[in-house]
Short mmCIF file of C-alpha atoms in Angstrom, two decimals:
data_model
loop_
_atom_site.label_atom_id
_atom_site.label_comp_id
_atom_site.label_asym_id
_atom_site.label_seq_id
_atom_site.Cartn_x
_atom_site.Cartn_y
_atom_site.Cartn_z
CA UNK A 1 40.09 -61.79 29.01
CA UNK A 2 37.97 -63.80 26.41
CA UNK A 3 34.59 -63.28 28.86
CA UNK A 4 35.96 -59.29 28.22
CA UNK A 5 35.73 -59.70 24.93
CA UNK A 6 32.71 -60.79 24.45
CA UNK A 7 31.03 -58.60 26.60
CA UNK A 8 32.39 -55.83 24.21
CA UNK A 9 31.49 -57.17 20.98
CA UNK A 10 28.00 -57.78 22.30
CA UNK A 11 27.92 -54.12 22.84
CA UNK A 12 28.81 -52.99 19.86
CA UNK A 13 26.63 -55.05 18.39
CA UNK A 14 23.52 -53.71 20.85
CA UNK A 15 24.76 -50.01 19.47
CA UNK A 16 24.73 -51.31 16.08
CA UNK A 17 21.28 -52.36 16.51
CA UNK A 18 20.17 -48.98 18.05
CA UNK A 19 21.77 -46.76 15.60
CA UNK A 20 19.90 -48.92 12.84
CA UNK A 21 16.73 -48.56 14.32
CA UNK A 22 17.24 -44.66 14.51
CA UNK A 23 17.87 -43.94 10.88
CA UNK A 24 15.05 -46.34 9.79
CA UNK A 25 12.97 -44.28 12.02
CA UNK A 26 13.89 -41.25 10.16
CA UNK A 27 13.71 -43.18 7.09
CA UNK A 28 10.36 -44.34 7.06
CA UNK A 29 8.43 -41.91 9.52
CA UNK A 30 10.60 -38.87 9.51
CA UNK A 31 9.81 -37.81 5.42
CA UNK A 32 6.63 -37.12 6.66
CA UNK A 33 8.21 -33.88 8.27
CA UNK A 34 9.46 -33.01 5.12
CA UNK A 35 6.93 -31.05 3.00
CA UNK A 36 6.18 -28.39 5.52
CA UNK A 37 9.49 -27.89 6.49
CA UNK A 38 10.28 -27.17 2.17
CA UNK A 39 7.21 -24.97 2.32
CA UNK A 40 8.59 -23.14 5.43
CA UNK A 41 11.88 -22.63 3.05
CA UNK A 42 9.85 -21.90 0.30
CA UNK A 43 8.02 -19.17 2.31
CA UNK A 44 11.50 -17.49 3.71
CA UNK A 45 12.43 -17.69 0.21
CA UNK A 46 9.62 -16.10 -1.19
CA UNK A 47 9.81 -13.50 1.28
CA UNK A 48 13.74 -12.64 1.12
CA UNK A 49 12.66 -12.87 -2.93
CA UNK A 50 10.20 -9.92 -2.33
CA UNK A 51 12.81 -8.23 -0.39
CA UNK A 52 15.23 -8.09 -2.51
CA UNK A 53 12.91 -7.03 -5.39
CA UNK A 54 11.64 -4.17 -3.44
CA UNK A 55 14.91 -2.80 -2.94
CA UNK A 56 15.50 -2.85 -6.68
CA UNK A 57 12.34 -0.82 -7.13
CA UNK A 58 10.38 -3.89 -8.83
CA UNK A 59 6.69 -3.56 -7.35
CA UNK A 60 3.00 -4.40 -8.71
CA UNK A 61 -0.30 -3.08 -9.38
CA UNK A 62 -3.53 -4.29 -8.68
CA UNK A 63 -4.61 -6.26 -11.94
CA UNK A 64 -7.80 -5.18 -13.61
CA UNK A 65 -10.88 -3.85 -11.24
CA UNK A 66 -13.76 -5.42 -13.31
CA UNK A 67 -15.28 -8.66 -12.41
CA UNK A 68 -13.83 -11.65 -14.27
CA UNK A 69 -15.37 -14.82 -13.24
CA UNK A 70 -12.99 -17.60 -14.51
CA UNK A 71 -13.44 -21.46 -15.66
CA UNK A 72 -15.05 -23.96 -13.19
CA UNK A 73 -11.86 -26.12 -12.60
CA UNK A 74 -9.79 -22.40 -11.82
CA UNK A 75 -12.68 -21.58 -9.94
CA UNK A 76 -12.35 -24.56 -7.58
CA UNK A 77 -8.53 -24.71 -7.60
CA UNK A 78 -8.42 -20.83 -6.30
CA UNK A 79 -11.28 -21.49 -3.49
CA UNK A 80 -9.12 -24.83 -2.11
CA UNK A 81 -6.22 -22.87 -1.96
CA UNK A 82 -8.03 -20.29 -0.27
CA UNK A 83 -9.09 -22.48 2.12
CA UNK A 84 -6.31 -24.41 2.91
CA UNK A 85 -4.11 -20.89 3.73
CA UNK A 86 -6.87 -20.47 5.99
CA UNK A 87 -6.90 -23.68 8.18
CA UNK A 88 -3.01 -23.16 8.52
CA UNK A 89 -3.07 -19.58 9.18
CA UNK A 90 -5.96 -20.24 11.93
CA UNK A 91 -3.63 -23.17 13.54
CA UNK A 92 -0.28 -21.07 13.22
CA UNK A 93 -2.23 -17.91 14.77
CA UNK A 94 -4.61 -20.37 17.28
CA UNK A 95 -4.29 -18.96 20.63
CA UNK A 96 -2.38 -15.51 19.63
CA UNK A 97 -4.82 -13.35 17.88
CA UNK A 98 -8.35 -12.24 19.42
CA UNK A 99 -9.71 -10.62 16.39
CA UNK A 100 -9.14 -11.23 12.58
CA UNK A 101 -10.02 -8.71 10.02
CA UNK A 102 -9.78 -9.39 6.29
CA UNK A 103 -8.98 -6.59 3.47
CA UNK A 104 -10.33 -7.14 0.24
CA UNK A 105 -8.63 -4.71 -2.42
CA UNK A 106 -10.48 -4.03 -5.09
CA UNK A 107 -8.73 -0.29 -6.31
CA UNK A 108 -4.95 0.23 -6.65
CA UNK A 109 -4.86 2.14 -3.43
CA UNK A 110 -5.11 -1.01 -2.05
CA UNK A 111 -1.40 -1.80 -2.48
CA UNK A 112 -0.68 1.39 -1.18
CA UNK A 113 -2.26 0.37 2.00
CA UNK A 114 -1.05 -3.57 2.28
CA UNK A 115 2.66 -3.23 1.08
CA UNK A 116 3.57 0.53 1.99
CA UNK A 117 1.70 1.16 4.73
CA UNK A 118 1.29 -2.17 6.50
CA UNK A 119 4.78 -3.45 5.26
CA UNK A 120 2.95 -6.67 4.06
CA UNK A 121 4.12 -9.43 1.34
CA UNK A 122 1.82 -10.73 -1.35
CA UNK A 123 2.07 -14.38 -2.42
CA UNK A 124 2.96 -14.83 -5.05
CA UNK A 125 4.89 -12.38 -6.09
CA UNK A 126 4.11 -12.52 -9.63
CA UNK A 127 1.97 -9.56 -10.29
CA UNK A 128 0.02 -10.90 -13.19
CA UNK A 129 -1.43 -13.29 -10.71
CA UNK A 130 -5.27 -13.51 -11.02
CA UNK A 131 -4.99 -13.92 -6.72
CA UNK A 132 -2.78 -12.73 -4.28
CA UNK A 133 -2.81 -12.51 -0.72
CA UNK A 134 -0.78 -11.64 2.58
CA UNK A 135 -1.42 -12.36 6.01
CA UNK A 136 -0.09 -10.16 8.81
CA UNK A 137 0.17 -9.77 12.45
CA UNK A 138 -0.80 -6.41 14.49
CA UNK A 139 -0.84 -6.34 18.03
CA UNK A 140 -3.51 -9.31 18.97
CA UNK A 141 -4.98 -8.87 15.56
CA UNK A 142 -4.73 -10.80 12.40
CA UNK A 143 -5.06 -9.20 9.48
CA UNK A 144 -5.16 -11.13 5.94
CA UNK A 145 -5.71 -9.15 1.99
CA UNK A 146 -6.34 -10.69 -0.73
CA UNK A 147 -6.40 -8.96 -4.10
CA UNK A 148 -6.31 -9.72 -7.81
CA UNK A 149 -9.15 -10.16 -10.81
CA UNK A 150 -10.35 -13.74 -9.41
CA UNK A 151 -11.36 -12.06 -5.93
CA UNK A 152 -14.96 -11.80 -7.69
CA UNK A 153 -18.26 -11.50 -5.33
CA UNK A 154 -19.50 -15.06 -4.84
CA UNK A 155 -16.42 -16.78 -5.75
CA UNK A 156 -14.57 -16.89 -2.85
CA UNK A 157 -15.27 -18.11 0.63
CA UNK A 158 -16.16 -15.64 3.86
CA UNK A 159 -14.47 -17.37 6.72
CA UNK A 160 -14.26 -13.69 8.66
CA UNK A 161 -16.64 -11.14 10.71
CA UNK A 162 -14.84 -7.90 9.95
CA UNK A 163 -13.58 -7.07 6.36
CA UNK A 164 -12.33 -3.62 4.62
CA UNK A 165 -13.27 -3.63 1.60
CA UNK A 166 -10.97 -1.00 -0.99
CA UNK A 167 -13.10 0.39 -3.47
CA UNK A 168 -12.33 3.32 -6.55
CA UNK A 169 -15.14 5.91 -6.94
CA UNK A 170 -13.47 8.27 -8.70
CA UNK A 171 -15.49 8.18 -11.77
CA UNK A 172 -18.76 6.79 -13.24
CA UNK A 173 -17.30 3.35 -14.34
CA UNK A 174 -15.84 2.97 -11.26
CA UNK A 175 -18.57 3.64 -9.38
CA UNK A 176 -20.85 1.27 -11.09
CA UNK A 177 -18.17 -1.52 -9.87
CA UNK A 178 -17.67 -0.10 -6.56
CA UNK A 179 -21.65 -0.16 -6.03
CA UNK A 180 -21.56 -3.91 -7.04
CA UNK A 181 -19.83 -5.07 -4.35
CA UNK A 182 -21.22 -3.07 -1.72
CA UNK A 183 -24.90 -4.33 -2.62
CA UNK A 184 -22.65 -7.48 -2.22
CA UNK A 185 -20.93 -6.91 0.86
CA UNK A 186 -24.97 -5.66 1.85
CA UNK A 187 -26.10 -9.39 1.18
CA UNK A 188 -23.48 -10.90 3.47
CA UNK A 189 -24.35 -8.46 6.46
CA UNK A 190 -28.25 -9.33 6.57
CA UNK A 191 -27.67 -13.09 6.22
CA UNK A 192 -25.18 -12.42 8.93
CA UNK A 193 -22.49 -14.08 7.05
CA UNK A 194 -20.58 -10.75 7.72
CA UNK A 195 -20.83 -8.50 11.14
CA UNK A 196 -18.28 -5.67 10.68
CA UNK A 197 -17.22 -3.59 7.23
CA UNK A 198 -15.50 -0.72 6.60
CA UNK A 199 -14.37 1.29 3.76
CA UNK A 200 -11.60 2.61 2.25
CA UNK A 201 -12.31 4.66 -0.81
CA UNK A 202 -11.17 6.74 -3.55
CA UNK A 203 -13.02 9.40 -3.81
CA UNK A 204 -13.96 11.73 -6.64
CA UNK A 205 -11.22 14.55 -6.84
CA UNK A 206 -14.12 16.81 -6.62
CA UNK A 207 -14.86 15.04 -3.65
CA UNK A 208 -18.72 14.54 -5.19
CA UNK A 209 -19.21 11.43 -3.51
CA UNK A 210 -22.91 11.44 -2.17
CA UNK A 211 -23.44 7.57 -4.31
CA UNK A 212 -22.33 6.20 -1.39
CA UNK A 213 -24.17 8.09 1.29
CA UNK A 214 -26.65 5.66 1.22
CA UNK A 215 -24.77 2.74 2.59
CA UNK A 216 -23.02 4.19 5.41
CA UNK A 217 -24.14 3.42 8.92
CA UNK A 218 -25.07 7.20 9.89
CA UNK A 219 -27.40 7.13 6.72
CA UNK A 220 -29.33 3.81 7.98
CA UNK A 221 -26.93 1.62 6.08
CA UNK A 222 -24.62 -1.05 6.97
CA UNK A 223 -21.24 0.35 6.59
CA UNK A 224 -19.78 1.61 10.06
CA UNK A 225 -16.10 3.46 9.19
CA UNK A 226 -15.21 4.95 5.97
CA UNK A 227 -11.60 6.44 4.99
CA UNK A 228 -11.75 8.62 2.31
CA UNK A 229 -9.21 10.06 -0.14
CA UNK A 230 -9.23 13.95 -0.60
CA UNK A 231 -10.15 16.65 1.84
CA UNK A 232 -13.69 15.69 2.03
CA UNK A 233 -15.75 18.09 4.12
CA UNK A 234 -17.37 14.95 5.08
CA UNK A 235 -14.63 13.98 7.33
CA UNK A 236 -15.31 14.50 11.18
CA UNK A 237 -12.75 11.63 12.84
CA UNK A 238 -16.07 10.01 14.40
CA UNK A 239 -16.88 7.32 11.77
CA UNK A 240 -15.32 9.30 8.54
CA UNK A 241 -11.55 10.07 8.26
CA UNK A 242 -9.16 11.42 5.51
CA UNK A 243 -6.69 8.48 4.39
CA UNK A 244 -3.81 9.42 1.81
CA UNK A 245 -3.53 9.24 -2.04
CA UNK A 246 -0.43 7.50 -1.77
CA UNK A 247 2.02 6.47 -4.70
CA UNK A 248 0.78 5.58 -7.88
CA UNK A 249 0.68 1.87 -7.30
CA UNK A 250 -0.99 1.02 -10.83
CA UNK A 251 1.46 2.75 -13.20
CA UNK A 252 4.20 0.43 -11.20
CA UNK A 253 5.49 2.90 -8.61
CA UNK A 254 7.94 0.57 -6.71
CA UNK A 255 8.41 1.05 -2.61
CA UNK A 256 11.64 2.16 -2.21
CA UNK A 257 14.16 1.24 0.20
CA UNK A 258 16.74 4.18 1.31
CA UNK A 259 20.27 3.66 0.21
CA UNK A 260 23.12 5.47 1.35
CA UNK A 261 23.77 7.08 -2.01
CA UNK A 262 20.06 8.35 -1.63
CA UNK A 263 21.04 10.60 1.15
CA UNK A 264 24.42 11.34 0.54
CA UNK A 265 25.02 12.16 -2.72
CA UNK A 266 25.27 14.99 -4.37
CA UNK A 267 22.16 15.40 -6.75
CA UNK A 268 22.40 16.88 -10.07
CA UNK A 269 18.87 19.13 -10.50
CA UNK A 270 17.91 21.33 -8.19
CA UNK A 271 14.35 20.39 -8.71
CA UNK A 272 12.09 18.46 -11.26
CA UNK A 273 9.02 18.68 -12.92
CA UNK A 274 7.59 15.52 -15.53
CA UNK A 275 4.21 15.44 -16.19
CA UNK A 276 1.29 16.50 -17.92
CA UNK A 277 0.48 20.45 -18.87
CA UNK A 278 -2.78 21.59 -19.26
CA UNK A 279 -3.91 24.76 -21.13
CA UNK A 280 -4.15 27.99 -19.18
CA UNK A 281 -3.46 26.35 -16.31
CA UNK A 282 -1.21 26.72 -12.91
CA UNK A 283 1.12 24.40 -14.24
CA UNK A 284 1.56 26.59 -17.83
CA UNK A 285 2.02 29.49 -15.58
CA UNK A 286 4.71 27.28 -13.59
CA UNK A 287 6.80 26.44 -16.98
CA UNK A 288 6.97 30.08 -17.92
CA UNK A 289 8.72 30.88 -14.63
CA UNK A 290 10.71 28.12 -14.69
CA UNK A 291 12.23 29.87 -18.35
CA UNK A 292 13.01 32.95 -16.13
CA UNK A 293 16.84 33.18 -15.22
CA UNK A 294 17.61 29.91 -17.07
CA UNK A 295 16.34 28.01 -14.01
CA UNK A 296 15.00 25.45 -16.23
CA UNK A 297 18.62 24.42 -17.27
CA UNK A 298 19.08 23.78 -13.76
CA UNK A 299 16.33 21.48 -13.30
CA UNK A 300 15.16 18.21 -14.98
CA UNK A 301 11.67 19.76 -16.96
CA UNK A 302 9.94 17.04 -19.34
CA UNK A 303 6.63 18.20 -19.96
CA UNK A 304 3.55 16.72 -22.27
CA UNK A 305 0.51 18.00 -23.47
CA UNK A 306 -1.67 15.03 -23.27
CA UNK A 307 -2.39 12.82 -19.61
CA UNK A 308 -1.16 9.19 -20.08
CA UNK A 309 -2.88 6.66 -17.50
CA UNK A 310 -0.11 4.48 -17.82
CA UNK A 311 4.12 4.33 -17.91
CA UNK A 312 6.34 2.39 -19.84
CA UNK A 313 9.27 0.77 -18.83
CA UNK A 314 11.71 3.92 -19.81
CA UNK A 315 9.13 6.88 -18.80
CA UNK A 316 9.01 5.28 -15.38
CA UNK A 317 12.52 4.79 -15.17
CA UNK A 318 13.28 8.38 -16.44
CA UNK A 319 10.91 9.74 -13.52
CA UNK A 320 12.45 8.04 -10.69
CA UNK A 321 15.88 8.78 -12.19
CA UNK A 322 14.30 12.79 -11.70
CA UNK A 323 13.02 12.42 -8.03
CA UNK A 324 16.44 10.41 -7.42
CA UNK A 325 18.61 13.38 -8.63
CA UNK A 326 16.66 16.41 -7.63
CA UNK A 327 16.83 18.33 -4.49
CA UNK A 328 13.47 19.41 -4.82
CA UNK A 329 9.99 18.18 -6.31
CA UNK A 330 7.65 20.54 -8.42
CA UNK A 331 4.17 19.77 -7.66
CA UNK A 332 1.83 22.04 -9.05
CA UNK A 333 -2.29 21.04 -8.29
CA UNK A 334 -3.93 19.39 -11.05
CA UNK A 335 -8.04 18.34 -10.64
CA UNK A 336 -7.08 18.35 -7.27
CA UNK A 337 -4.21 19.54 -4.98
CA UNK A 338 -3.29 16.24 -3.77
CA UNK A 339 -1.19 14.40 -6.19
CA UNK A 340 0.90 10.76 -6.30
CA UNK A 341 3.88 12.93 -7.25
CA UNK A 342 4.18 14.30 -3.42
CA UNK A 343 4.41 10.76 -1.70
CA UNK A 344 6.64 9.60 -4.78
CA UNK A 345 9.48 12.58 -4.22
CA UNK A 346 8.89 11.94 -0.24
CA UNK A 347 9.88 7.82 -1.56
CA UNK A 348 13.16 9.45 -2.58
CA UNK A 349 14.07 12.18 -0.54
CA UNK A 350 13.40 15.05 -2.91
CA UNK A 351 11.66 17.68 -0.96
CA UNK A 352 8.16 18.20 -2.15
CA UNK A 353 7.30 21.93 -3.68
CA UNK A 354 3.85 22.05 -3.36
CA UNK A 355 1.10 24.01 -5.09
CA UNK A 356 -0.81 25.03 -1.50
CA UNK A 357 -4.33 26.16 -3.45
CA UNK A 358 -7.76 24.91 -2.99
CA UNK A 359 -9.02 23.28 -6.46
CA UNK A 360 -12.96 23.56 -8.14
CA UNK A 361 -15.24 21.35 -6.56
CA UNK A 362 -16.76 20.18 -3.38
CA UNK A 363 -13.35 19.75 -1.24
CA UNK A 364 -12.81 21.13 2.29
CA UNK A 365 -14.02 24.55 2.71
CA UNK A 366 -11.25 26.84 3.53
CA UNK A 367 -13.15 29.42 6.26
CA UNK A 368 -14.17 26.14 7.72
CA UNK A 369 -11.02 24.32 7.62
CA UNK A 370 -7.94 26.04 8.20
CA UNK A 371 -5.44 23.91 7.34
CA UNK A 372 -7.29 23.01 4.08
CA UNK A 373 -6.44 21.82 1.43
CA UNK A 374 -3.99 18.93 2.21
CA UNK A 375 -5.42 18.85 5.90
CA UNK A 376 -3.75 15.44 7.02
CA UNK A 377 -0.35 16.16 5.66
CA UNK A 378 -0.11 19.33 7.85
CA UNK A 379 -2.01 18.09 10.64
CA UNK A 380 1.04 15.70 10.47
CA UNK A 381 3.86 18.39 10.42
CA UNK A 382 5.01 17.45 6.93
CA UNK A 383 8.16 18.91 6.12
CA UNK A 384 7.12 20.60 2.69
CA UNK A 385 7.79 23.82 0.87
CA UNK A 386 4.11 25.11 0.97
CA UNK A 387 3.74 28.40 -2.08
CA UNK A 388 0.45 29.57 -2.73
CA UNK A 389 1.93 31.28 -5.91
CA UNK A 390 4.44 30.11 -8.66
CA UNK A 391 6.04 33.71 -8.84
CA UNK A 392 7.30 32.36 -5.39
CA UNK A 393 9.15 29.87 -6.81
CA UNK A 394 12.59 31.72 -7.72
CA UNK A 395 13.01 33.12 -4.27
CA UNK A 396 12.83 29.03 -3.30
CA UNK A 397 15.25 28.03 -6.02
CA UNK A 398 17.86 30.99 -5.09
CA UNK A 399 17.70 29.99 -1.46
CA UNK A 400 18.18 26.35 -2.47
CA UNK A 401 21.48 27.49 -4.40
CA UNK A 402 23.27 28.67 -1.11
CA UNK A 403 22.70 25.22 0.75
CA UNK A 404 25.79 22.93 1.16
CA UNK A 405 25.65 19.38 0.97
CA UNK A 406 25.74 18.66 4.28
CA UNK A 407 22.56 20.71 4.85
CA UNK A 408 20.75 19.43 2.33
CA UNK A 409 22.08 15.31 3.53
CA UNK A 410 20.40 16.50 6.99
CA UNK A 411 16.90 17.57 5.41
CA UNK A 412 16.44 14.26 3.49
CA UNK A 413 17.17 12.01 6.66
CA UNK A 414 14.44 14.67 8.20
CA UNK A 415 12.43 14.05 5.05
CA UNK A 416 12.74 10.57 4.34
CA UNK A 417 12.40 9.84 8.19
CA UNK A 418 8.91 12.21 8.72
CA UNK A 419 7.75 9.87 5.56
CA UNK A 420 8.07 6.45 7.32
CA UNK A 421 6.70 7.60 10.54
CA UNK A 422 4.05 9.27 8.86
CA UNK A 423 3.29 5.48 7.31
CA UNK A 424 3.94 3.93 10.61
CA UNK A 425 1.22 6.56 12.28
CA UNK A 426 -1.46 5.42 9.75
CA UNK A 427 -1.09 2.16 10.42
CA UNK A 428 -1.31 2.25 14.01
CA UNK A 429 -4.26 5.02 13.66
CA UNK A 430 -6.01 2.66 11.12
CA UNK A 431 -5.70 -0.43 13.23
CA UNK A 432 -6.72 1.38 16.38
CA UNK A 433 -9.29 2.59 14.66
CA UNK A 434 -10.72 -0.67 13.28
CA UNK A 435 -10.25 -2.63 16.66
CA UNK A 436 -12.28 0.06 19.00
CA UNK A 437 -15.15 0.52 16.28
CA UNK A 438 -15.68 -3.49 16.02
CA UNK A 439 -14.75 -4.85 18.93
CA UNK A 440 -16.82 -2.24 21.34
CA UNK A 441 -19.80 -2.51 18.60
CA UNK A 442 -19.55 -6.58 19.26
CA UNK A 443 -19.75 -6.23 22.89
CA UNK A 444 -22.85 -4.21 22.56
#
């Protein structure tokens, strides 16, 4: 009995001894585990974060498109950080990616493309951040975007072969910029520092864009795919291809997640128009008819006389409050035909009215193209009201009046689901796009 005994007190003594070795290996050697795991937290936080504030319409616009080169110790801080995201991303990704492209946004449109289209987060999320960036996963590609007023030529590290680099050319000033970093972008490629670019760009709503004729591949220059805004008759689907306006990303234009009350409710206005109106113009024209028959009572109408670039805090709430409320979406042409305002009332379900007329300028020819202007929006079956005439508008608003709710719940699923797969189709075209170009130009 006493042999027993002891025999069982030496046991628990042996377990003692174990289970005291085992917390002072966690102790001492398991802390080390900690930091990434808190970053990994941090991360899923940051992400659920941006979440949430999408879904209560809180998004960002790219900061200012000038070069700002910063102090030396900023300088330095941004490129280690840079870096380091880098050597983690490569070990995370080691193994499941065979090709890594890198999108530098340096126009508003940019956003557009990273968090709308591509469905990507920014880090961090505050939007007065001099850098952001995003990393995300397509297929066997990796694709990272960086953006912000510290991504400056020469300031930042090119750990990449194939970039897209966002550019505005809408106007002279911009232009000037947008010519900086392609003589830039130029430098890399013939010290073979870069082996792939691409461009997206906005173009001059005229579509005037010859400046850049000179550095595209088919010209003897350097870059191979361009993706161009407005119904260039440059665009052939070889190496140049129409890519969309989009939502106005720099006056704060949120992306919106459905709700239920978004497609069930009944809305208020039968259709909307805020925004600018110009003198003898379509959009005059459209405000006189809109007097006819008291229709104007029946829709939310705030009209101005002078263009403001940017919103405030109310103006932008009053306009998504419009698009939220309205069964339909007035969207008369303006320099050109293609407008913010028709991805914006596609964001919210409100049926977009849309001014189907070729504007001045240099924009697809109409006895050449047939489905000009607007030619990727109907060559993707977009569920519009098309008028090439505002004296057509009370026949729309009368047959609008006999709809019941149920009808009209129907059209915005139709509506609000055509929008997301017509996001989800540029994406995959894009991609596609990107990996055949590069990929079959590296094997030759």
């Amino acid at each position: 009995m006493r042999l027993t005994r002891k025999r069982l007190c030496s046991f628990l003594i042996a377990l003692y001894c174990l289970f005291s070795l085992y917390a002072a290996y966690h102790v001492f050697f398991g802390r080390r585990r900690g930091p990434p795991a808190a970053s990994l937290r941090g991360l899923r936080k940051g992400a659920a974060a941006a979440r949430e504030r999408r879904g209560r319409g809180k998004q960002s616009t790219l900061g200012s498109e000038e070069w700002n080169p910063w102090e030396g110790d900023e300088k330095n801080e941004q490129q280690q950080r840079f870096k380091t995201s880098l050597q983690i991303l490569n070990k995370s990704t080691k193994g499941k990616t065979d090709f890594h492209v890198q999108i530098w946004g340096k126009a508003a449109i940019g956003l557009y493309l990273w968090e709308h289209i591509f469905e990507g987060l920014l880090d961090p999320t505050d939007v007065t951040a001099q850098w952001r960036e995003g990393n995300s996963v397509v297929g066997r590609t990796h694709y990272s975007f960086i953006t912000g007023p510290a991504v400056v030529p020469g300031y930042f590290p090119i750990d990449v072969n194939n970039v897209v680099l966002i550019l505005n050319g809408r106007e002279k000033a911009k232009i000037f910029y947008a010519t900086q970093w392609l003589l830039y972008a130029q430098n890399l490629v013939q010290t073979k520092k870069l082996q792939h670019l691409a461009v997206v760009l906005l173009g001059n709503e005229h579509c005037n864009n010859e400046w850049i004729n000179q550095f595209l591949k088919r010209n003897g220059g350097f870059v191979e795919l361009l993706f161009i805004i407005y119904d260039s008759p440059w665009v052939d689907d070889v190496d140049i291809f129409q890519w969309p306006l989009g939502v106005a990303t720099y006056r704060n234009f949120p992306l919106v997640e459905p709700s239920w009350s978004m497609l069930h409710n009944e809305r208020p206005y039968l259709c909307n128009f805020l925004g600018t109106v110009y003198e003898n113009s379509s959009r005059q024209a459209l405000m006189n008819i809109l007097k006819q028959d008291g229709n104007d009572k029946l829709c939310w109408v705030s009209a101005r006389e002078q263009w403001q670039p940017q919103e405030t805090n109310e103006s932008l709430k009053n306009y998504q409050d419009a698009l939220l409320q309205s069964d339909l979406t007035l969207c008369p042409v303006g320099v050109n035909t293609e407008c913010y305002r028709i991805y914006e009332a596609c964001s919210y379900g409100s049926v977009p009215v849309v001014e189907d007329i070729m504007t001045a300028g240099s924009c697809g020819n109409t006895s050449v193209y047939h489905n000009a202007p607007l030619q990727l929006l109907k060559s993707m079956d977009a569920p519009f009201i098309f008028i090439k005439n505002w004296n057509e508008l009370p026949a729309v608003l009368e047959k609008e009046k006999t709809l019941i709710l149920q009808e009209k719940v129907q059209r915005r699923k139709m509506l609000l689901h055509w929008y997301q797969n017509f996001k989800r189709e540029l994406k995959r075209k894009f991609t596609n796009i990107l990996e055949s170009s590069f990929l079959m130009n590296n094997k030759g």
